[in-house]
Amino acid sequence: MKTTYRATARFVACLLASLVLLLPYLAAAQQTVTLEEAVQLALDRSPQMLQQEQALENAALAERSAWGAFLPSVSASSSGSLRSANILDPNTGQIIGGSSDSYSAGLSGRVDLFRGGSRFVELDRTEADMQVALARRESQRFAVVLTTKNLFFASLRQSDLLDVSRRREEQAEQNLRIVRARSQLGRATISDSLRARLDLVNARQAVLQGETALRGARFALGRQVGESAPVISARPDDLDPSELPLTEAEIMEFAEASAPTVVAAAYLTSAAAASVRAARTGYLPTLSMSTGYNWNNQDRSFTGGSTSWSLGLSVSYPIFNNFQRESSLDRAQFSQRLARLQEDDIRLAARQEADAALYNLRTAQRAIEIAEEASLVAGEDLRVVRERYSVGVATILDILISQSAADQASVDVVTSRYDYVLARAELESILGREL
């Protein structure tokens, strides 16, 4: 009795220790995030988003530098030197005396009065680059959102498919019980039992595969949101199809005019046009003004000494610079033509992608209706076939065929529902707006 008690106590202690060790993993595996939380976490840790933020900051710095070109440049200088009182005259070779200390300070400034309009052109170009950076950041944001939604709903899809597999396992167990009951009455063959048993084994195998796929999907979502453990997707309140706020014509027009990729391409064309104008300013003169104030003293004192000031106006015009202006202008014009062609192609691509996403959305919506109807029909067929089998009219093969059709119909319902959700998310990503 004592031996049994000690063995039981040892078993309980081992079980408790195992549970304590597994608690961190179990707690991590139970973490649940909503779609909004997953999207925000993914955006916060996305390296691509950080790159776009850096590009936007660089564009802002370039724009500030372009504004700064209109301001004068100011610099200050100061120097001092100490030497011995007696110095060698290099002309006579004699040692002579005299003051050898020197102190000086100066302030100078320069401003470009006219640079052929290049500063205004540069300002236009940096503003266009700023808009390009903004559009690319928005495009990248929707790309991250789309990826996160794919992983989020992939997790939910695998969860629903696992439920289908478990229902299939239950149905297979029920079929096996029916066959065994008929076998006891002598109305079922050995083949019926074997086929029902095989169907149950296959159903259990499908459950194992579904559990593996679900864990993989949850780990993928966890990686997307910055977690090292599986993350569970919180099911949204409503995944049913709903009407789009835009008509087909409005969607096509919006995609061609306002999609983030199109906006970025349009501003790239503007930047290329500004580069052409900047290259043409090389044929115009540059007018600059400079001024300065200097102080020099041989004594260590701010009083006394000598001062001087200057004011200058300069004009520069490159008459010939080895065809550098012509080469720069030719390259800028070629880049502008290329940017225009790329912009036209991106507009057509956005329209094509929006059209494909829209029709995928409508196809998925119609597929939901078909799959739900097929599921009802397959479920009723399975019920009828089972009743027929119970009275000896149908065979176990008829049940297995009907069961397979019902299972596939359930899978199609799950698949079509998430196909619709993802098609809508893809359309939103293309348009760059929520629908």
Coordinates of C-alpha atoms in Angstrom, one line a residue:
M1 CA 0.0 0.0 0.0
K2 CA 2.8 2.4 0.9
T3 CA 4.6 1.5 -2.3
T4 CA 1.5 2.3 -4.4
Y5 CA 1.1 5.6 -2.5
R6 CA 4.8 6.6 -3.1
A7 CA 4.5 5.7 -6.8
T8 CA 1.4 7.8 -7.1
A9 CA 3.0 10.7 -5.3
R10 CA 6.1 10.5 -7.5
F11 CA 3.9 10.4 -10.6
V12 CA 1.9 13.5 -9.5
A13 CA 5.1 15.4 -8.6
C14 CA 6.6 14.6 -12.0
L15 CA 3.4 15.7 -13.7
L16 CA 3.3 19.0 -11.8
A17 CA 7.0 19.7 -12.6
S18 CA 6.3 19.1 -16.3
L19 CA 3.4 21.5 -16.2
V20 CA 5.5 24.1 -14.5
L21 CA 8.1 23.8 -17.3
L22 CA 5.5 23.9 -20.0
L23 CA 3.6 26.9 -18.6
P24 CA 5.7 29.6 -20.5
Y25 CA 5.2 27.7 -23.7
L26 CA 1.5 27.2 -23.1
A27 CA 1.0 30.8 -22.1
A28 CA 2.8 32.0 -25.3
A29 CA 0.8 29.7 -27.4
Q30 CA -2.4 31.2 -26.1
Q31 CA -1.6 34.7 -27.1
T32 CA -4.4 36.2 -29.3
V33 CA -4.3 39.3 -31.4
T34 CA -7.1 41.1 -33.3
L35 CA -6.6 42.0 -37.0
E36 CA -6.1 45.7 -36.0
E37 CA -3.5 44.8 -33.4
A38 CA -1.7 42.4 -35.9
V39 CA -1.6 45.1 -38.5
Q40 CA -0.2 47.8 -36.1
L41 CA 2.4 45.4 -34.7
A42 CA 3.5 44.4 -38.2
L43 CA 3.8 48.1 -39.3
D44 CA 5.8 49.0 -36.2
R45 CA 8.4 46.2 -36.8
S46 CA 8.6 46.2 -40.6
P47 CA 12.1 46.8 -42.0
Q48 CA 10.6 47.9 -45.3
M49 CA 8.5 50.5 -43.5
L50 CA 11.5 51.8 -41.6
Q51 CA 13.3 52.1 -45.0
Q52 CA 10.5 54.2 -46.4
E53 CA 10.5 56.4 -43.3
Q54 CA 14.2 57.0 -43.8
A55 CA 13.6 57.8 -47.4
L56 CA 10.9 60.3 -46.4
E57 CA 13.2 61.9 -43.9
N58 CA 15.9 62.2 -46.5
A59 CA 13.5 63.8 -48.9
A60 CA 12.5 66.3 -46.2
L61 CA 16.2 67.1 -45.5
A62 CA 16.7 67.7 -49.3
E63 CA 13.7 70.0 -49.4
R64 CA 15.0 72.0 -46.5
S65 CA 18.4 72.3 -48.2
A66 CA 16.7 73.5 -51.3
W67 CA 15.0 76.3 -49.3
G68 CA 18.4 77.1 -47.6
A69 CA 19.9 77.8 -51.0
F70 CA 17.9 81.1 -51.0
L71 CA 19.7 82.2 -47.8
P72 CA 23.2 83.8 -47.6
S73 CA 26.1 81.8 -46.3
V74 CA 27.9 83.3 -43.4
S75 CA 31.3 82.3 -41.9
A76 CA 33.5 83.6 -39.2
S77 CA 37.3 83.2 -38.8
S78 CA 39.9 83.9 -36.1
S79 CA 43.6 83.4 -35.7
G80 CA 46.5 84.3 -33.4
S81 CA 50.2 83.6 -33.3
L82 CA 53.1 84.3 -30.9
R83 CA 56.8 84.5 -31.7
S84 CA 59.9 85.7 -30.0
A85 CA 60.7 89.5 -29.9
N86 CA 63.9 89.1 -31.9
I87 CA 63.7 87.7 -35.4
L88 CA 66.1 87.1 -38.2
D89 CA 66.0 89.3 -41.2
P90 CA 66.4 87.0 -44.2
N91 CA 67.7 89.8 -46.4
T92 CA 70.5 91.0 -44.2
G93 CA 71.1 88.1 -41.9
Q94 CA 70.8 90.5 -38.9
I95 CA 68.9 89.9 -35.7
I96 CA 66.3 92.7 -35.4
G97 CA 63.7 93.5 -32.8
G98 CA 60.1 94.3 -33.2
S99 CA 56.6 93.1 -32.5
S100 CA 56.0 89.5 -33.5
D101 CA 52.5 88.8 -32.1
S102 CA 49.5 88.8 -34.5
Y103 CA 45.8 88.5 -33.8
S104 CA 43.0 88.7 -36.4
A105 CA 39.3 88.0 -36.8
G106 CA 36.9 88.2 -39.7
L107 CA 33.3 87.8 -40.8
S108 CA 32.2 87.1 -44.3
G109 CA 29.1 86.4 -46.2
R110 CA 28.0 85.4 -49.7
V111 CA 24.6 85.3 -51.4
D112 CA 23.7 84.2 -54.9
L113 CA 21.4 86.8 -56.4
F114 CA 20.7 84.9 -59.6
R115 CA 21.6 81.3 -60.6
G116 CA 19.6 80.9 -63.8
G117 CA 16.5 79.8 -61.9
S118 CA 18.2 76.6 -60.7
R119 CA 17.2 77.2 -57.1
F120 CA 13.5 77.4 -58.0
V121 CA 13.9 74.3 -60.2
E122 CA 15.7 72.4 -57.4
L123 CA 12.9 73.4 -55.0
D124 CA 10.3 72.0 -57.4
R125 CA 12.3 68.8 -57.8
T126 CA 12.7 68.2 -54.0
E127 CA 9.0 68.8 -53.5
A128 CA 8.3 66.2 -56.2
D129 CA 10.7 63.8 -54.5
M130 CA 8.9 64.4 -51.2
Q131 CA 5.6 63.4 -52.7
V132 CA 7.2 60.4 -54.3
A133 CA 8.5 59.3 -50.8
L134 CA 5.1 59.8 -49.3
A135 CA 3.4 57.8 -52.0
R136 CA 5.9 55.0 -51.7
R137 CA 5.5 54.9 -48.0
E138 CA 1.8 54.6 -48.4
S139 CA 2.2 51.9 -51.0
Q140 CA 4.5 50.0 -48.7
R141 CA 2.1 50.4 -45.8
F142 CA -0.7 48.7 -47.8
A143 CA 1.7 46.0 -48.9
V144 CA 2.5 45.2 -45.2
V145 CA -1.2 45.3 -44.3
L146 CA -1.9 42.9 -47.2
T147 CA 0.8 40.5 -46.1
T148 CA -0.4 40.7 -42.5
K149 CA -4.1 40.0 -43.5
N150 CA -3.0 37.1 -45.6
L151 CA -1.2 35.5 -42.6
F152 CA -4.0 36.5 -40.2
F153 CA -6.7 34.9 -42.3
A154 CA -4.5 32.0 -43.3
S155 CA -4.5 31.1 -39.6
L156 CA -8.2 31.4 -39.3
R157 CA -8.6 29.4 -42.5
Q158 CA -6.5 26.5 -41.1
S159 CA -8.4 26.7 -37.9
D160 CA -11.7 26.3 -39.7
L161 CA -10.3 23.5 -42.0
L162 CA -9.2 21.7 -38.9
D163 CA -12.7 21.9 -37.5
V164 CA -13.9 20.4 -40.8
S165 CA -11.3 17.6 -40.4
R166 CA -12.5 16.9 -36.9
R167 CA -16.1 16.7 -38.0
R168 CA -15.0 14.3 -40.7
E169 CA -13.4 12.2 -38.0
E170 CA -16.6 12.2 -36.0
Q171 CA -18.6 11.2 -39.1
A172 CA -16.1 8.4 -39.9
E173 CA -16.5 7.1 -36.3
Q174 CA -20.3 7.2 -36.7
N175 CA -20.1 5.4 -40.0
L176 CA -17.9 2.7 -38.3
R177 CA -20.4 2.3 -35.5
I178 CA -23.2 1.9 -38.1
V179 CA -21.3 -0.8 -39.9
R180 CA -20.5 -2.6 -36.7
A181 CA -24.1 -2.5 -35.7
R182 CA -25.1 -4.0 -39.0
S183 CA -22.3 -6.6 -38.7
Q184 CA -23.8 -7.8 -35.4
L185 CA -27.1 -8.4 -37.3
G186 CA -25.3 -10.1 -40.1
R187 CA -26.2 -7.5 -42.7
A188 CA -22.6 -6.0 -43.3
T189 CA -19.6 -7.7 -44.9
I190 CA -16.0 -7.7 -43.7
S191 CA -15.3 -5.4 -46.6
D192 CA -17.7 -2.8 -45.2
S193 CA -15.9 -2.9 -41.9
L194 CA -12.5 -2.6 -43.5
R195 CA -13.6 0.4 -45.7
A196 CA -15.1 2.2 -42.7
R197 CA -12.0 1.5 -40.7
L198 CA -9.8 2.9 -43.5
D199 CA -11.9 6.0 -43.8
L200 CA -11.5 6.6 -40.1
V201 CA -7.8 6.2 -40.3
N202 CA -7.6 8.7 -43.2
A203 CA -9.8 11.1 -41.3
R204 CA -7.5 11.0 -38.3
Q205 CA -4.5 11.5 -40.6
A206 CA -6.2 14.6 -42.0
V207 CA -6.7 15.9 -38.4
L208 CA -3.0 15.5 -37.7
Q209 CA -2.1 17.3 -41.0
G210 CA -4.5 20.1 -40.1
E211 CA -3.0 20.6 -36.7
T212 CA 0.5 20.8 -38.2
A213 CA -0.7 23.3 -40.8
L214 CA -2.5 25.4 -38.1
R215 CA 0.6 25.6 -35.9
G216 CA 2.7 26.6 -38.9
A217 CA 0.2 29.3 -39.8
R218 CA 0.2 30.7 -36.3
F219 CA 4.0 30.7 -36.1
A220 CA 4.0 32.6 -39.4
L221 CA 1.6 35.2 -38.0
G222 CA 3.7 35.4 -34.8
R223 CA 6.8 36.2 -36.9
Q224 CA 5.0 38.9 -38.7
V225 CA 4.0 40.6 -35.5
G226 CA 7.4 40.1 -33.8
E227 CA 6.6 37.1 -31.5
S228 CA 8.7 34.0 -31.2
A229 CA 5.7 31.8 -30.4
P230 CA 2.4 30.9 -32.2
V231 CA -0.1 33.7 -32.2
I232 CA -3.9 33.0 -32.4
S233 CA -6.0 35.1 -34.7
A234 CA -9.0 36.6 -33.0
R235 CA -12.0 36.0 -35.2
P236 CA -13.6 39.2 -36.5
D237 CA -17.3 39.8 -35.8
D238 CA -18.3 39.7 -39.4
L239 CA -16.6 38.1 -42.4
D240 CA -19.7 38.1 -44.6
P241 CA -19.6 39.8 -48.1
S242 CA -20.8 43.4 -48.2
E243 CA -21.3 45.9 -50.9
L244 CA -18.4 48.0 -52.1
P245 CA -18.6 51.8 -51.6
L246 CA -17.5 52.4 -55.2
T247 CA -18.9 51.3 -58.5
E248 CA -16.7 49.4 -61.0
A249 CA -16.2 52.5 -63.1
E250 CA -15.2 54.5 -60.0
I251 CA -12.7 51.8 -59.0
M252 CA -11.1 51.8 -62.4
E253 CA -10.8 55.6 -62.4
F254 CA -9.5 55.7 -58.9
A255 CA -6.9 53.0 -59.6
E256 CA -5.7 54.8 -62.7
A257 CA -5.4 58.2 -61.0
S258 CA -4.9 57.8 -57.3
A259 CA -3.3 54.4 -56.6
P260 CA 0.0 54.9 -54.6
T261 CA 2.1 53.4 -57.3
V262 CA 0.5 55.8 -59.9
V263 CA 1.0 58.8 -57.7
A264 CA 4.6 57.9 -57.1
A265 CA 5.2 57.5 -60.9
A266 CA 3.5 60.8 -61.6
Y267 CA 5.7 62.7 -59.2
L268 CA 8.8 60.9 -60.6
T269 CA 7.9 62.3 -64.0
S270 CA 7.6 65.8 -62.4
A271 CA 11.0 65.4 -60.8
A272 CA 12.5 64.3 -64.2
A273 CA 10.9 67.4 -65.8
A274 CA 12.5 69.5 -63.1
S275 CA 15.9 67.9 -63.8
V276 CA 15.5 69.0 -67.5
R277 CA 14.8 72.6 -66.4
A278 CA 17.8 72.4 -64.1
A279 CA 20.1 71.3 -66.9
R280 CA 18.9 74.2 -69.0
T281 CA 19.9 76.7 -66.4
G282 CA 23.5 75.9 -67.2
Y283 CA 23.2 78.2 -70.2
L284 CA 22.4 81.2 -68.0
P285 CA 24.9 83.4 -66.0
T286 CA 25.3 83.4 -62.2
L287 CA 25.2 86.6 -60.3
S288 CA 26.6 86.6 -56.7
M289 CA 27.4 89.2 -54.0
S290 CA 29.9 88.8 -51.2
T291 CA 30.9 91.0 -48.3
G292 CA 33.4 90.8 -45.4
Y293 CA 34.8 92.6 -42.4
N294 CA 38.3 91.9 -41.0
W295 CA 40.2 93.0 -37.8
N296 CA 43.9 92.7 -37.2
N297 CA 46.0 93.7 -34.2
Q298 CA 49.5 93.0 -32.9
D299 CA 48.5 93.5 -29.3
R300 CA 46.5 91.2 -27.2
S301 CA 43.6 93.7 -26.9
F302 CA 40.3 94.4 -28.6
T303 CA 41.1 98.1 -28.7
G304 CA 43.3 99.5 -31.5
G305 CA 44.4 97.5 -34.4
S306 CA 43.3 97.9 -38.0
T307 CA 40.0 97.0 -39.7
S308 CA 38.9 96.6 -43.2
W309 CA 35.7 95.7 -45.1
S310 CA 34.8 94.6 -48.6
L311 CA 31.8 94.3 -50.8
G312 CA 31.9 92.5 -54.1
L313 CA 29.6 91.6 -57.0
S314 CA 30.5 88.9 -59.4
V315 CA 29.0 87.5 -62.6
S316 CA 30.0 84.2 -64.0
Y317 CA 29.0 82.7 -67.4
P318 CA 30.5 79.5 -68.7
I319 CA 31.1 80.1 -72.4
F320 CA 32.3 76.6 -73.1
N321 CA 32.7 73.8 -70.6
N322 CA 33.6 70.8 -72.9
F323 CA 30.0 70.1 -73.8
Q324 CA 29.1 69.2 -70.2
R325 CA 25.9 71.3 -70.4
E326 CA 24.8 69.5 -73.5
S327 CA 25.5 66.1 -72.1
S328 CA 23.6 66.9 -68.9
L329 CA 20.6 68.2 -70.8
D330 CA 20.5 65.2 -73.1
R331 CA 20.6 62.7 -70.2
A332 CA 17.9 64.7 -68.4
Q333 CA 15.6 64.7 -71.4
F334 CA 16.1 60.9 -71.9
S335 CA 15.3 60.3 -68.2
Q336 CA 12.1 62.4 -68.6
R337 CA 10.9 60.4 -71.6
L338 CA 11.6 57.2 -69.8
A339 CA 9.7 58.4 -66.7
R340 CA 6.7 59.3 -68.9
L341 CA 6.6 55.9 -70.5
Q342 CA 7.0 54.2 -67.0
E343 CA 4.1 56.3 -65.7
D344 CA 1.8 55.3 -68.6
D345 CA 2.7 51.7 -68.0
I346 CA 2.1 51.9 -64.3
R347 CA -1.3 53.4 -64.9
L348 CA -2.2 50.6 -67.2
A349 CA -0.8 48.0 -64.7
A350 CA -2.9 49.6 -61.8
R351 CA -6.0 49.4 -63.9
Q352 CA -5.3 45.8 -64.9
E353 CA -4.6 44.7 -61.3
A354 CA -7.7 46.5 -60.0
D355 CA -9.8 44.8 -62.7
A356 CA -8.4 41.4 -61.8
A357 CA -8.8 41.9 -58.1
L358 CA -12.4 43.2 -58.6
Y359 CA -13.4 40.1 -60.6
N360 CA -11.6 37.8 -58.2
L361 CA -13.7 39.4 -55.5
R362 CA -17.0 38.9 -57.4
T363 CA -16.0 35.3 -58.2
A364 CA -15.3 34.6 -54.6
Q365 CA -18.6 36.1 -53.6
R366 CA -20.5 33.9 -56.1
A367 CA -18.4 30.9 -55.0
I368 CA -19.6 31.4 -51.4
E369 CA -23.2 31.1 -52.5
I370 CA -22.5 28.0 -54.6
A371 CA -20.4 26.3 -51.9
E372 CA -23.1 26.9 -49.2
E373 CA -25.7 25.4 -51.5
A374 CA -23.5 22.5 -52.3
S375 CA -22.9 21.9 -48.6
L376 CA -26.6 21.8 -47.9
V377 CA -27.2 19.3 -50.7
A378 CA -24.2 17.1 -49.8
G379 CA -25.4 17.0 -46.1
E380 CA -28.9 16.0 -47.1
D381 CA -27.5 13.4 -49.5
L382 CA -25.3 11.9 -46.8
R383 CA -28.4 11.7 -44.5
V384 CA -30.4 9.9 -47.1
V385 CA -27.7 7.5 -48.0
R386 CA -27.2 6.5 -44.4
E387 CA -30.9 5.8 -44.0
R388 CA -30.8 3.7 -47.1
Y389 CA -27.8 1.8 -45.8
S390 CA -29.6 1.2 -42.5
V391 CA -32.3 -0.6 -44.4
G392 CA -29.9 -2.5 -46.7
V393 CA -30.6 -0.6 -49.9
A394 CA -27.2 1.3 -50.1
T395 CA -23.6 0.0 -49.6
I396 CA -20.9 1.4 -47.4
L397 CA -19.2 2.6 -50.6
D398 CA -22.2 4.9 -51.2
I399 CA -21.8 6.3 -47.7
L400 CA -18.1 7.0 -48.2
I401 CA -18.7 8.7 -51.5
S402 CA -21.4 10.9 -50.0
Q403 CA -19.3 11.6 -47.0
S404 CA -16.4 12.6 -49.2
A405 CA -18.7 15.0 -51.1
A406 CA -20.0 16.5 -47.9
D407 CA -16.5 17.0 -46.6
Q408 CA -15.3 18.7 -49.8
A409 CA -18.4 20.9 -49.8
S410 CA -17.5 22.1 -46.2
V411 CA -13.9 22.7 -47.3
D412 CA -15.2 24.8 -50.3
V413 CA -17.3 26.9 -48.0
V414 CA -14.4 27.7 -45.8
T415 CA -12.0 28.3 -48.7
S416 CA -14.5 30.6 -50.6
R417 CA -15.2 32.7 -47.6
Y418 CA -11.5 33.5 -47.0
D419 CA -10.9 33.9 -50.7
Y420 CA -13.4 36.7 -50.6
V421 CA -11.8 38.4 -47.6
L422 CA -8.3 38.2 -49.2
A423 CA -9.5 39.4 -52.6
R424 CA -11.1 42.4 -50.9
A425 CA -7.8 43.1 -49.1
E426 CA -5.9 42.8 -52.3
L427 CA -8.2 45.3 -54.0
E428 CA -7.7 47.7 -51.1
S429 CA -3.9 47.3 -51.4
I430 CA -4.0 48.2 -55.1
L431 CA -6.2 51.2 -54.6
G432 CA -4.4 52.4 -51.5
R433 CA -7.6 52.9 -49.5
E434 CA -10.0 51.0 -47.2
L435 CA -13.2 49.7 -48.7

